Tab-separated table of C-alpha atoms in Angstrom:
chain	number	residue	atom	x	y	z
A	1	UNK	CA	-2.446	-13.181	16.416
A	2	UNK	CA	-1.401	-9.971	18.821
A	3	UNK	CA	-1.271	-6.530	17.014
A	4	UNK	CA	1.402	-4.873	17.318
A	5	UNK	CA	0.671	-1.519	19.284
A	6	UNK	CA	1.853	1.935	17.995
A	7	UNK	CA	3.618	4.565	20.216
A	8	UNK	CA	0.549	6.995	19.821
A	9	UNK	CA	-2.404	4.267	20.410
A	10	UNK	CA	-1.282	3.770	24.220
A	11	UNK	CA	-3.612	5.902	26.052
A	12	UNK	CA	-6.142	4.234	23.839
A	13	UNK	CA	-4.513	0.618	25.002
A	14	UNK	CA	-5.048	1.546	28.223
A	15	UNK	CA	-8.626	2.914	28.790
A	16	UNK	CA	-9.644	-0.830	26.802
A	17	UNK	CA	-7.730	-2.525	29.017
A	18	UNK	CA	-8.942	-0.764	32.463
A	19	UNK	CA	-12.702	-1.776	30.392
A	20	UNK	CA	-12.097	-5.162	30.418
A	21	UNK	CA	-10.552	-5.030	33.907
A	22	UNK	CA	-14.015	-3.106	35.297
A	23	UNK	CA	-16.075	-5.855	33.015
A	24	UNK	CA	-13.995	-8.696	34.936
A	25	UNK	CA	-14.656	-7.999	37.994
A	26	UNK	CA	-18.075	-7.635	37.585
A	27	UNK	CA	-18.677	-11.280	36.666
A	28	UNK	CA	-16.727	-12.607	38.809
A	29	UNK	CA	-18.611	-10.023	41.946
A	30	UNK	CA	-21.941	-10.451	40.656
A	31	UNK	CA	-22.231	-6.595	40.792
A	32	UNK	CA	-24.179	-4.739	37.631
A	33	UNK	CA	-21.565	-2.195	36.800
A	34	UNK	CA	-23.039	-1.918	33.246
A	35	UNK	CA	-23.892	1.848	33.397
A	36	UNK	CA	-19.549	2.624	34.465
A	37	UNK	CA	-18.486	0.325	31.256
A	38	UNK	CA	-21.080	1.830	29.472
A	39	UNK	CA	-19.457	5.024	29.792
A	40	UNK	CA	-15.890	3.904	29.951
A	41	UNK	CA	-16.678	2.110	26.418
A	42	UNK	CA	-18.032	5.621	25.131
A	43	UNK	CA	-14.472	7.585	26.220
A	44	UNK	CA	-12.748	5.187	24.517
A	45	UNK	CA	-14.917	5.284	21.379
A	46	UNK	CA	-14.311	9.450	21.345
A	47	UNK	CA	-11.279	8.900	22.370
A	48	UNK	CA	-10.271	6.299	19.112
A	49	UNK	CA	-11.959	8.794	16.453
A	50	UNK	CA	-10.065	12.130	18.538
A	51	UNK	CA	-6.485	9.698	17.819
A	52	UNK	CA	-7.322	7.995	14.601
A	53	UNK	CA	-8.968	11.064	12.903
A	54	UNK	CA	-6.110	13.884	13.888
A	55	UNK	CA	-2.888	11.341	12.389
A	56	UNK	CA	0.068	13.561	11.757
A	57	UNK	CA	1.963	12.239	8.449
A	58	UNK	CA	4.206	10.766	10.884
A	59	UNK	CA	2.342	8.407	12.849
A	60	UNK	CA	0.399	7.385	8.888
A	61	UNK	CA	3.867	6.397	8.348
A	62	UNK	CA	3.841	4.299	11.045
A	63	UNK	CA	0.429	2.840	10.145
A	64	UNK	CA	1.450	2.663	6.333
A	65	UNK	CA	4.830	-0.517	7.811
A	66	UNK	CA	2.439	-1.858	10.334
A	67	UNK	CA	3.737	-5.451	10.673
A	68	UNK	CA	0.510	-6.933	10.481
A	69	UNK	CA	-0.709	-4.762	7.770
A	70	UNK	CA	-2.093	-6.827	4.664
A	71	UNK	CA	0.459	-7.887	1.667
A	72	UNK	CA	0.702	-8.297	-1.835
A	73	UNK	CA	-0.837	-12.033	-0.959
A	74	UNK	CA	-3.101	-11.023	1.608
A	75	UNK	CA	-5.051	-8.895	-0.629
A	76	UNK	CA	-4.623	-11.262	-3.621
A	77	UNK	CA	-5.771	-14.161	-1.942
A	78	UNK	CA	-8.917	-11.954	-0.569
A	79	UNK	CA	-10.420	-10.448	-3.914
A	80	UNK	CA	-9.311	-13.020	-6.640
A	81	UNK	CA	-10.231	-16.314	-7.594
A	82	UNK	CA	-7.510	-19.106	-9.383
A	83	UNK	CA	-4.666	-17.004	-8.455
A	84	UNK	CA	-1.677	-18.928	-10.418
A	85	UNK	CA	1.259	-17.781	-9.368
A	86	UNK	CA	4.139	-17.326	-12.132
A	87	UNK	CA	8.260	-17.168	-11.531
A	88	UNK	CA	11.754	-16.158	-12.969
A	89	UNK	CA	12.549	-13.100	-15.447
A	90	UNK	CA	13.761	-15.815	-18.073
A	91	UNK	CA	17.502	-14.495	-17.639
A	92	UNK	CA	18.803	-14.326	-14.133
A	93	UNK	CA	16.437	-15.553	-11.083
A	94	UNK	CA	12.961	-15.407	-9.475
A	95	UNK	CA	12.698	-12.109	-7.028
A	96	UNK	CA	10.850	-13.240	-3.494
A	97	UNK	CA	9.897	-9.534	-3.092
A	98	UNK	CA	7.916	-9.234	-6.353
A	99	UNK	CA	5.003	-11.635	-6.754
A	100	UNK	CA	2.998	-11.686	-9.794
A	101	UNK	CA	0.500	-14.012	-11.600
A	102	UNK	CA	-2.907	-14.949	-13.401
A	103	UNK	CA	-5.816	-14.553	-11.623
A	104	UNK	CA	-9.864	-13.900	-12.289
A	105	UNK	CA	-11.499	-10.710	-10.959
A	106	UNK	CA	-15.388	-11.791	-10.625
A	107	UNK	CA	-14.532	-14.153	-13.849
A	108	UNK	CA	-12.309	-11.947	-15.652
A	109	UNK	CA	-8.699	-12.705	-15.955
A	110	UNK	CA	-6.223	-10.169	-15.394
A	111	UNK	CA	-2.033	-9.976	-14.279
A	112	UNK	CA	-1.290	-9.252	-11.318
A	113	UNK	CA	1.132	-8.551	-10.051
A	114	UNK	CA	2.738	-6.540	-6.320
A	115	UNK	CA	5.551	-5.690	-3.842
A	116	UNK	CA	6.020	-8.511	-1.586
A	117	UNK	CA	7.051	-7.831	2.367
A	118	UNK	CA	7.332	-10.236	5.404
A	119	UNK	CA	5.456	-11.048	8.338
A	120	UNK	CA	8.327	-11.666	10.752
A	121	UNK	CA	12.146	-11.416	10.118
A	122	UNK	CA	12.118	-14.756	8.533
A	123	UNK	CA	9.788	-14.198	6.384
A	124	UNK	CA	11.326	-10.403	6.325
A	125	UNK	CA	14.864	-11.227	4.587
A	126	UNK	CA	13.372	-14.699	2.340
A	127	UNK	CA	10.929	-11.789	0.389
A	128	UNK	CA	14.023	-9.091	1.613
A	129	UNK	CA	11.905	-6.696	3.019
A	130	UNK	CA	9.866	-5.922	0.007
A	131	UNK	CA	13.200	-4.423	-1.792
A	132	UNK	CA	13.239	-6.009	-5.108
A	133	UNK	CA	16.379	-6.804	-7.681
A	134	UNK	CA	16.186	-5.980	-10.983
A	135	UNK	CA	14.939	-9.685	-11.317
A	136	UNK	CA	11.717	-8.656	-10.062
A	137	UNK	CA	11.432	-5.937	-12.131
A	138	UNK	CA	12.225	-7.730	-15.114
A	139	UNK	CA	9.746	-10.379	-14.085
A	140	UNK	CA	7.261	-7.536	-13.789
A	141	UNK	CA	7.875	-6.660	-17.409
A	142	UNK	CA	7.727	-10.264	-18.117
A	143	UNK	CA	4.245	-10.711	-16.970
A	144	UNK	CA	2.828	-7.646	-18.044
A	145	UNK	CA	4.007	-8.415	-21.859
A	146	UNK	CA	2.501	-11.646	-21.188
A	147	UNK	CA	-0.822	-9.864	-20.291
A	148	UNK	CA	-0.562	-7.894	-23.140
A	149	UNK	CA	-0.222	-10.593	-25.565
A	150	UNK	CA	-3.422	-12.264	-23.828
A	151	UNK	CA	-5.206	-8.695	-24.026
A	152	UNK	CA	-5.461	-8.435	-19.472
A	153	UNK	CA	-5.841	-5.792	-17.411
A	154	UNK	CA	-3.292	-5.058	-14.945
A	155	UNK	CA	-3.266	-4.607	-11.506
A	156	UNK	CA	-0.426	-4.028	-9.728
A	157	UNK	CA	-0.312	-3.552	-5.753
A	158	UNK	CA	2.860	-1.290	-4.661
A	159	UNK	CA	4.215	-1.876	-1.190
A	160	UNK	CA	7.881	-1.409	-0.943
A	161	UNK	CA	10.666	1.320	0.706
A	162	UNK	CA	12.093	1.316	-2.755
A	163	UNK	CA	14.087	-0.819	-5.181
A	164	UNK	CA	17.206	-2.952	-3.502
A	165	UNK	CA	20.270	-1.162	-3.659
A	166	UNK	CA	23.021	-3.440	-3.000
A	167	UNK	CA	26.070	-4.109	-5.002
A	168	UNK	CA	24.582	-7.150	-6.772
A	169	UNK	CA	21.283	-5.173	-7.721
A	170	UNK	CA	23.408	-2.405	-8.954
A	171	UNK	CA	25.776	-4.603	-11.217
A	172	UNK	CA	22.143	-6.233	-12.434
A	173	UNK	CA	21.973	-3.015	-13.430
A	174	UNK	CA	18.564	-2.306	-11.069
A	175	UNK	CA	18.514	1.636	-12.898
A	176	UNK	CA	17.867	0.276	-16.310
A	177	UNK	CA	15.312	-2.811	-15.296
A	178	UNK	CA	13.349	0.472	-13.710
A	179	UNK	CA	13.315	2.518	-16.016
A	180	UNK	CA	12.696	-0.889	-18.220
A	181	UNK	CA	9.680	-1.132	-16.052
A	182	UNK	CA	8.693	2.142	-16.496
A	183	UNK	CA	8.959	2.208	-20.789
A	184	UNK	CA	6.904	-1.131	-20.935
A	185	UNK	CA	3.961	0.439	-18.536
A	186	UNK	CA	3.801	3.426	-21.073
A	187	UNK	CA	3.130	1.398	-23.966
A	188	UNK	CA	0.741	-1.045	-22.830
A	189	UNK	CA	-2.834	-1.224	-24.552
A	190	UNK	CA	-4.245	-2.601	-21.981
A	191	UNK	CA	-5.867	-1.566	-18.883
A	192	UNK	CA	-3.282	-0.797	-15.807
A	193	UNK	CA	-4.550	-0.237	-12.380
A	194	UNK	CA	-1.964	0.730	-10.005
A	195	UNK	CA	-2.825	0.271	-5.578
A	196	UNK	CA	-0.384	1.981	-3.166
A	197	UNK	CA	-1.523	-0.674	-0.018
A	198	UNK	CA	1.169	0.349	2.285
A	199	UNK	CA	4.610	1.678	1.743
A	200	UNK	CA	5.500	3.673	-1.757
A	201	UNK	CA	9.066	4.187	-1.254
A	202	UNK	CA	11.140	5.784	-4.523
A	203	UNK	CA	11.699	4.628	-8.241
A	204	UNK	CA	11.246	0.628	-6.647
A	205	UNK	CA	7.423	1.813	-5.826
A	206	UNK	CA	6.608	4.081	-9.227
A	207	UNK	CA	8.205	0.811	-11.467
A	208	UNK	CA	4.701	-0.666	-10.670
A	209	UNK	CA	2.904	2.571	-10.311
A	210	UNK	CA	2.641	3.615	-14.276
A	211	UNK	CA	-0.873	3.547	-13.881
A	212	UNK	CA	-4.193	4.337	-16.071
A	213	UNK	CA	-5.514	4.931	-12.363
A	214	UNK	CA	-3.189	5.141	-9.138
A	215	UNK	CA	-5.516	5.041	-5.510
A	216	UNK	CA	-3.587	4.645	-2.415
A	217	UNK	CA	-5.063	3.235	0.851
A	218	UNK	CA	-5.914	5.884	3.366
A	219	UNK	CA	-3.404	5.658	5.778
A	220	UNK	CA	-0.998	4.880	3.032
A	221	UNK	CA	2.017	6.636	1.706
A	222	UNK	CA	4.123	7.669	-1.757
A	223	UNK	CA	7.184	9.352	-2.118
A	224	UNK	CA	10.725	9.890	-3.599
A	225	UNK	CA	12.557	9.051	-0.447
A	226	UNK	CA	11.865	7.939	3.049
A	227	UNK	CA	10.948	10.636	5.516
A	228	UNK	CA	14.430	9.212	6.990
A	229	UNK	CA	16.431	9.301	4.359
A	230	UNK	CA	15.085	12.942	3.323
A	231	UNK	CA	16.102	13.997	7.036
A	232	UNK	CA	19.345	12.526	6.528
A	233	UNK	CA	19.896	14.828	3.425
A	234	UNK	CA	18.489	17.613	3.969
A	235	UNK	CA	18.930	18.303	7.479
A	236	UNK	CA	21.939	15.522	8.686
A	237	UNK	CA	20.105	13.923	11.247
A	238	UNK	CA	17.915	10.645	10.807
A	239	UNK	CA	15.666	11.356	13.671
A	240	UNK	CA	14.184	14.440	12.020
A	241	UNK	CA	11.965	12.099	10.167
A	242	UNK	CA	8.923	13.075	11.386
A	243	UNK	CA	9.237	17.293	10.629
A	244	UNK	CA	10.412	15.446	6.888
A	245	UNK	CA	7.373	13.522	7.148
A	246	UNK	CA	5.809	16.837	7.397
A	247	UNK	CA	7.454	17.958	4.663
A	248	UNK	CA	6.913	16.378	2.031
A	249	UNK	CA	3.172	16.131	1.309
A	250	UNK	CA	3.283	12.585	0.970
A	251	UNK	CA	-0.025	10.815	2.733
A	252	UNK	CA	-3.027	9.744	0.583
A	253	UNK	CA	-4.826	13.193	1.104
A	254	UNK	CA	-1.846	15.454	0.258
A	255	UNK	CA	-1.402	13.113	-3.090
A	256	UNK	CA	-5.182	13.359	-4.041
A	257	UNK	CA	-5.217	17.051	-3.554
A	258	UNK	CA	-1.924	17.338	-5.755
A	259	UNK	CA	-3.143	15.621	-8.807
A	260	UNK	CA	-0.555	12.489	-7.916
A	261	UNK	CA	-4.138	9.923	-7.396
A	262	UNK	CA	-6.916	9.285	-8.589
A	263	UNK	CA	-8.813	7.947	-5.438
A	264	UNK	CA	-8.381	7.317	-1.764
A	265	UNK	CA	-9.722	3.680	-0.614
A	266	UNK	CA	-11.099	3.732	2.842
A	267	UNK	CA	-9.421	1.493	5.575
A	268	UNK	CA	-10.725	1.097	9.174
A	269	UNK	CA	-10.720	3.367	11.671
A	270	UNK	CA	-7.163	2.044	13.562
A	271	UNK	CA	-6.109	0.533	9.939
A	272	UNK	CA	-6.058	-2.588	7.536
A	273	UNK	CA	-3.846	-4.393	9.716
A	274	UNK	CA	-7.280	-4.510	12.193
A	275	UNK	CA	-9.678	-5.411	9.418
A	276	UNK	CA	-8.117	-7.089	6.254
A	277	UNK	CA	-11.739	-8.221	5.014
A	278	UNK	CA	-13.312	-5.245	5.423
A	279	UNK	CA	-9.962	-3.183	3.953
A	280	UNK	CA	-9.970	-6.102	1.339
A	281	UNK	CA	-13.616	-5.217	-0.047
A	282	UNK	CA	-13.391	-1.986	-0.483
A	283	UNK	CA	-10.100	-2.610	-2.476
A	284	UNK	CA	-11.675	-4.862	-4.776
A	285	UNK	CA	-14.792	-2.085	-5.160
A	286	UNK	CA	-12.361	0.286	-6.852
A	287	UNK	CA	-10.972	-1.901	-8.948
A	288	UNK	CA	-14.354	-2.966	-10.458
A	289	UNK	CA	-14.995	1.099	-10.932
A	290	UNK	CA	-12.048	1.657	-12.470
A	291	UNK	CA	-12.022	-0.975	-14.868
A	292	UNK	CA	-15.496	-0.690	-15.604
A	293	UNK	CA	-14.286	3.586	-15.895
A	294	UNK	CA	-11.723	2.490	-18.470
A	295	UNK	CA	-14.178	0.028	-20.859
A	296	UNK	CA	-14.417	0.918	-23.979
A	297	UNK	CA	-11.269	2.305	-24.506
A	298	UNK	CA	-8.888	1.422	-27.573
A	299	UNK	CA	-4.842	0.568	-27.022
A	300	UNK	CA	-4.491	3.690	-28.454
A	301	UNK	CA	-6.724	5.834	-26.375
A	302	UNK	CA	-5.568	3.911	-23.125
A	303	UNK	CA	-1.908	4.968	-23.917
A	304	UNK	CA	-3.186	8.427	-24.475
A	305	UNK	CA	-4.964	8.463	-21.148
A	306	UNK	CA	-2.017	7.456	-19.476
A	307	UNK	CA	0.118	10.187	-21.138
A	308	UNK	CA	-1.936	12.801	-20.480
A	309	UNK	CA	-2.424	11.273	-16.483
A	310	UNK	CA	0.766	11.382	-16.143
A	311	UNK	CA	1.726	15.088	-17.734
A	312	UNK	CA	-1.138	16.445	-15.788
A	313	UNK	CA	0.745	16.259	-12.649
A	314	UNK	CA	2.358	19.429	-11.158
A	315	UNK	CA	3.024	22.644	-11.964
A	316	UNK	CA	5.072	25.701	-13.286
A	317	UNK	CA	4.983	29.249	-14.429
A	318	UNK	CA	6.839	30.906	-17.321
A	319	UNK	CA	8.754	34.075	-16.976
């Protein structure tokens, strides 16, 4: 599958194409151009380093939304063994925008949940572009309560623009479903690890994010609203999204500094979509480390740690 190219990556692609043309010419004509090719490859390496180590917040938003970025099901297949997907909220329907089930992590039973986007238009329509309905969050609550009964750790993958805001979703209690999910997570006596793997948007993301440990992939974003929505509200101009992204402090680096997350998981230089296996291996390492750090805590201690973790976020001054 050809990798979708982002606008800021075009200079690098042009240089890579020139290298490929020069290599082809060298082979066809039997001319030794290895020195020239090596020089251009070094220039491409330097350009790549320059681009991806100086990304703006808006460029990171674009990478977080990349259509070939690994999804929840990709990580489940690469990290866990014997995954069994469980369906339905036992009330209304099954929501394909939120997947969950039971799996083994290095032989240990865990419950895995996550938002699921599609890879193309057809899949995205089927998955509602990763925006769950109330029944999706009620399915998540059901699986969390099941994990609690069987004392299984819970791992959530966050990747959604936000909860679906259609009329049907509102009629079925979208806000109440998200609130109940937060309430359920607050009372869990098992470890809960949350990982933002792409776009963490609004309450739809937070509904899976009340973890004892919260991590973000290096180029993921996490915010109360999309940059486009922020710009439309504040400046009445959605095209100001790049400016909004600068203001919102939505990158993993900003949120680690603010104490919103506990760690940043590294990605390949050009983003997780360039190497799914490498990224999944780093996510797995962080999950195993997080579970090890929480090992030995009682249910009451886990609840208290989770409570204190979120109480520490933010700051205030007394007048």
